[in-house]
CSV table of C-alpha atoms and ligand atoms in Angstrom, one decimal:
chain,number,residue,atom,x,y,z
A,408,UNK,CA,8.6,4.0,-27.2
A,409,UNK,CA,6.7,5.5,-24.5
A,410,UNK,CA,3.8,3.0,-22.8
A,411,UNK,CA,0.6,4.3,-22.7
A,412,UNK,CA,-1.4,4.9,-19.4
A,413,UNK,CA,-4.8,5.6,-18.7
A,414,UNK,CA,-6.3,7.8,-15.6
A,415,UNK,CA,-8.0,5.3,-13.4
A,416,UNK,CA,-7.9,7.8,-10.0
A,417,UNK,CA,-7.5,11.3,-10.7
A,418,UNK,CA,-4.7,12.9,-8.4
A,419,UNK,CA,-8.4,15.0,-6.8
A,420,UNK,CA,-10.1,10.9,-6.5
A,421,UNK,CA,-6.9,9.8,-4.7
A,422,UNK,CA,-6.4,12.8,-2.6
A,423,UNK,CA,-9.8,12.8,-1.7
A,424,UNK,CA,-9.7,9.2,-0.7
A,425,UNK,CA,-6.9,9.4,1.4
A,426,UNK,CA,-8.5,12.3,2.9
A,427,UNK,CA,-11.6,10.0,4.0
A,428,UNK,CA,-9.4,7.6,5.4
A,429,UNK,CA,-7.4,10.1,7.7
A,430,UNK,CA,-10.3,11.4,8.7
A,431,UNK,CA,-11.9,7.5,9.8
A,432,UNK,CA,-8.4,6.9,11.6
A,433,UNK,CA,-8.4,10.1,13.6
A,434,UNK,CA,-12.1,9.1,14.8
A,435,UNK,CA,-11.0,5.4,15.3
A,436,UNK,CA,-7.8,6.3,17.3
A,437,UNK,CA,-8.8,9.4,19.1
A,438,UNK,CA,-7.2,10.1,22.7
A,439,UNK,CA,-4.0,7.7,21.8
A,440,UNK,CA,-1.7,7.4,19.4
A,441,UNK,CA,-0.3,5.7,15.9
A,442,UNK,CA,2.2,4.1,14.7
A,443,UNK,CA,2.8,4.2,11.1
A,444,UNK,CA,4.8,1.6,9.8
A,445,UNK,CA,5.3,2.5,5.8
A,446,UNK,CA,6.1,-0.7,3.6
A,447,UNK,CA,8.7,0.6,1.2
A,448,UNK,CA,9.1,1.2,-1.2
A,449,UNK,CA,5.3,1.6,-3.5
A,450,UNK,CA,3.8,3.1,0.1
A,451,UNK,CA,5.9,6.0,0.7
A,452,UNK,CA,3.2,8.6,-1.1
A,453,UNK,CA,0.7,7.0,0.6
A,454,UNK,CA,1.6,7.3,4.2
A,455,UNK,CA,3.1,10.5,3.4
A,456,UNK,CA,-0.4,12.1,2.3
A,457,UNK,CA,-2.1,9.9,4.9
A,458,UNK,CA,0.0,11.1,7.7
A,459,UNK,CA,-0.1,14.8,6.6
A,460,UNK,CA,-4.1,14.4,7.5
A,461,UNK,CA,-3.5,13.0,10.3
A,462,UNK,CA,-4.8,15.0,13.8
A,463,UNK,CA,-4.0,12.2,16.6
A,464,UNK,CA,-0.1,12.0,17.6
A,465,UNK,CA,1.9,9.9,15.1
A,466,UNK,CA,5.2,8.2,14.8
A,467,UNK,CA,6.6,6.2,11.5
A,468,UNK,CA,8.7,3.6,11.0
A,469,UNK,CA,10.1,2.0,7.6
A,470,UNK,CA,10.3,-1.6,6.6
A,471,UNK,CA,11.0,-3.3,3.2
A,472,UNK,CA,9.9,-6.6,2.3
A,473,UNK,CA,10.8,-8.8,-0.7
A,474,UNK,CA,8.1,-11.0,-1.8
A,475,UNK,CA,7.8,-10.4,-5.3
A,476,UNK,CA,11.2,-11.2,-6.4
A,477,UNK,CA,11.8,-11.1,-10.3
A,478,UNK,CA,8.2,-12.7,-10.7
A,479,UNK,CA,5.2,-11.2,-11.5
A,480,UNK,CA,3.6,-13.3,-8.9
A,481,UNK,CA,3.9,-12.9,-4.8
A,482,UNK,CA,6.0,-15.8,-3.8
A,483,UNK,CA,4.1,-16.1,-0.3
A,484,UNK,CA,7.9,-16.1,1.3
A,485,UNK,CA,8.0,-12.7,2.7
A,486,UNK,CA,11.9,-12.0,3.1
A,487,UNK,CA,12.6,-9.1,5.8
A,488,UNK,CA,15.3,-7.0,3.5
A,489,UNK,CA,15.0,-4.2,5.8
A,490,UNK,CA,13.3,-4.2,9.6
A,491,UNK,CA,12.1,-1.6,11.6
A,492,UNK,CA,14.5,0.4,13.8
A,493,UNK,CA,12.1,0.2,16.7
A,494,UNK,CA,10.5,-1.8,18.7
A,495,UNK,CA,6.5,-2.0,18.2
A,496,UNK,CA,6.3,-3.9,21.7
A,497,UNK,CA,2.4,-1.9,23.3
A,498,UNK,CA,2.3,0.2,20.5
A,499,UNK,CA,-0.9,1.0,17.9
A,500,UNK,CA,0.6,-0.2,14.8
A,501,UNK,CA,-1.2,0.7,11.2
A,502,UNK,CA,0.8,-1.1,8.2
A,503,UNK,CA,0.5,1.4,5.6
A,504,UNK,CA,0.1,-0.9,1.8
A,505,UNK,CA,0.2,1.3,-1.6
A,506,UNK,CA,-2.0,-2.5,-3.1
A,507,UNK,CA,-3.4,-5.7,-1.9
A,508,UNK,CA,-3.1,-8.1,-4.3
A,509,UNK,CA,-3.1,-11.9,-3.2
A,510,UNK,CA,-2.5,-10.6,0.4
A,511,UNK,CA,0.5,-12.9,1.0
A,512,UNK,CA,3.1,-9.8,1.5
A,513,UNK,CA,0.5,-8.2,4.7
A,514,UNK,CA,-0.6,-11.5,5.9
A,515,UNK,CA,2.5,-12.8,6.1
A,516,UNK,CA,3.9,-9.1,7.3
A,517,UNK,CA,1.0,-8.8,9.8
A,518,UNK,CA,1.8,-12.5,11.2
A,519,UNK,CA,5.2,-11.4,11.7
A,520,UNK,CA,4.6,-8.2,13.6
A,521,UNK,CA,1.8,-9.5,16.0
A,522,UNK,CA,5.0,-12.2,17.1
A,523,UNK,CA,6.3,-8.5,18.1
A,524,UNK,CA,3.4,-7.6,21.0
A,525,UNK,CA,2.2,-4.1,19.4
A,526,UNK,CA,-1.0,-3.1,21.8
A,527,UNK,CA,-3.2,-3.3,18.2
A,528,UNK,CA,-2.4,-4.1,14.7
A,529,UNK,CA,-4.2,-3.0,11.7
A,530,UNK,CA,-3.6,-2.8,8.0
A,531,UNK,CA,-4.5,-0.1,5.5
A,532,UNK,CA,-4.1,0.2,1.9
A,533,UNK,CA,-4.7,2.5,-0.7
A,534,UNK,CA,-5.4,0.1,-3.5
A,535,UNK,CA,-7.6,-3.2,-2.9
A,536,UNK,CA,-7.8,-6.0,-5.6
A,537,UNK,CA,-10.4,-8.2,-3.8
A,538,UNK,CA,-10.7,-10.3,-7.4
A,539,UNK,CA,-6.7,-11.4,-6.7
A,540,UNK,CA,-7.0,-12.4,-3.1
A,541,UNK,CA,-5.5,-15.9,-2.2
A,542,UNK,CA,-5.7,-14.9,1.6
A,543,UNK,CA,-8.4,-14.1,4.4
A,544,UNK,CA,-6.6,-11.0,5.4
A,545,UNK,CA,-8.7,-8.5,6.7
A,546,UNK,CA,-7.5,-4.8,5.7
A,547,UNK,CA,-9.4,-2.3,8.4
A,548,UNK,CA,-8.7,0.6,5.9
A,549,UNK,CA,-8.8,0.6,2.3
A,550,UNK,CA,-9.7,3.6,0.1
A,551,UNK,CA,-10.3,2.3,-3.0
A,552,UNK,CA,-11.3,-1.1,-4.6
A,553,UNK,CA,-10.3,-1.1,-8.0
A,554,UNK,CA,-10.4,-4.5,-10.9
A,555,UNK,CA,-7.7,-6.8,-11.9
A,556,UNK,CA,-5.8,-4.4,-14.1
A,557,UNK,CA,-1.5,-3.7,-14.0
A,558,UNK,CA,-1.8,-0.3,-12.2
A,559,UNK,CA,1.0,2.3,-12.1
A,560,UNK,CA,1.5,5.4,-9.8
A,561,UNK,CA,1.5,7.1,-6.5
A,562,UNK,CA,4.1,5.1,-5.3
A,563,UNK,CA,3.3,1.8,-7.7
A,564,UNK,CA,6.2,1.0,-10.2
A,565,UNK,CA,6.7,-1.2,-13.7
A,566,UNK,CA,9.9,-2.0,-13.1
A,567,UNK,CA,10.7,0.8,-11.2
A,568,UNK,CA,9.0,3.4,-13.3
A,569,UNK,CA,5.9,5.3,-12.8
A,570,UNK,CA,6.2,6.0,-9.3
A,571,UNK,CA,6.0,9.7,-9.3
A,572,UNK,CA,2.9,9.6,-11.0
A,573,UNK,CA,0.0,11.9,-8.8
A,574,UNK,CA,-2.4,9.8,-10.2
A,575,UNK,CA,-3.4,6.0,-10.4
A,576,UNK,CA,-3.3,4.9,-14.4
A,577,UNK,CA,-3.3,1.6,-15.4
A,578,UNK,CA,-0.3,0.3,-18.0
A,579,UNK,CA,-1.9,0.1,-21.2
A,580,UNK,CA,-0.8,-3.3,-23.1
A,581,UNK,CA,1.9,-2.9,-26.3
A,582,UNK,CA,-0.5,-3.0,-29.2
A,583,UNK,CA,3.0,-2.7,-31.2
A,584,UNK,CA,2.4,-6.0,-33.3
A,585,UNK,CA,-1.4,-4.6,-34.4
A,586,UNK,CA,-2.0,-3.8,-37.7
A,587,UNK,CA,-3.0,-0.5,-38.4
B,1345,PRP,C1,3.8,-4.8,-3.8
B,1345,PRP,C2,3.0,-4.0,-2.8
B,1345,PRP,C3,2.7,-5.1,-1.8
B,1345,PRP,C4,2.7,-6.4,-2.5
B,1345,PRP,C5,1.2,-6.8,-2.7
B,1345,PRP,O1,5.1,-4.7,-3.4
B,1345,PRP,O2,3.6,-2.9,-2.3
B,1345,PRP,O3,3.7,-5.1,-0.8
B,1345,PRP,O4,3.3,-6.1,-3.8
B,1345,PRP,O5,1.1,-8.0,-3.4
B,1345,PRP,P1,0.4,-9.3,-2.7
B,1345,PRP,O6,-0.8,-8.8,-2.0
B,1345,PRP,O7,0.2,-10.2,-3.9
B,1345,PRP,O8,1.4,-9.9,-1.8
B,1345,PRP,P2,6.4,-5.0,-4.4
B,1345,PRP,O9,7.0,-6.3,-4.0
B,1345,PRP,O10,6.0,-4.8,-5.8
B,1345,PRP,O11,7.5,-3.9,-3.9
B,1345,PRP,P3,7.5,-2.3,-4.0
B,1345,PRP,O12,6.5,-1.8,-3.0
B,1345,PRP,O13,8.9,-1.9,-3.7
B,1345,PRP,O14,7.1,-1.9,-5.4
């Protein structure tokens, strides 16, 4: 059985989003340049679209991060399963986030990379769940604030599914026990 998903972002709502953002980073980081670092695997269409809009010079780098385990919950461990392959030592850093949930994977991420001495360090998401946060992480770029609901698509999985999605839809409950 097929789950059921409905359109929360339409593919033109994210696009457009992302679009703003760019646009806020090219103003905010004019005359230098960026350094993308893309935390794999549910921000890969993100900072693929972002960067595509994005005017001021820019190099990327790819990192993947365990936190979530098998559980459905961050663990607040943040295990490095894959570092960058450069340094970030006087570098303008951006950590690209497809969701911010409790905050535990980018605080702990961001805590870790300013032990590295970038120049700056921010943090950007796509998707912001302000009703879930367990940290005081501030995120400099966010395009879209959205409620607590399991959300699937441009780059977000259930259990590795869904990812290709263009859109954002949220993953509708089983109702296979209701009586019809
Ligand atoms: C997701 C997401 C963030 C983290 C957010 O990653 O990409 O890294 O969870 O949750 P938090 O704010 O509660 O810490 P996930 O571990 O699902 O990996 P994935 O990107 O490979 O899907």
């Amino acid at each position: 059985m097929s789950d059921k998903i409905s359109v929360l972002l339409s593919e033109e709502q994210v696009l457009t989003g992302i679009l703003k953002a760019a646009e806020q980073i090219n103003h905010d980081y004019a005359g230098k340049s960026i350094h993308l670092i893309c935390v794999l695997k549910g921000s890969v269409f993100f900072t693929c679209e972002l960067a595509k809009h994005l005017t001021i010079p820019v190099t990327m780098d790819f990192m993947t991060v365990s936190s979530y385990g098998d559980a459905t919950e961050s663990s607040g461990v943040v295990t490095i399963k894959k570092d960058l392959d450069e340094s970030i030592e006087g570098r303008d850093v951006l950590i690209i986030e497809d969701i911010v949930d409790s905050g535990r994977t980018l605080s702990r991420l961001a805590a870790e990379l300013e032990t590295r001495n970038p120049s700056s360090l921010r943090l950007c998401t796509l998707l912001d769940k302000p009703e879930r946060r367990v940290t005081d992480v501030t995120v400099d770029y966010v395009c879209f604030e959205i409620p607590d609901e399991f959300v699937v698509g441009f780059g977000l999985d259930s259990a590795q599914m869904y990812r290709n999605l263009p859109y954002i839809g949220v993953l509708e409950p089983e109702k296979s026990n209701t009586p019809q």
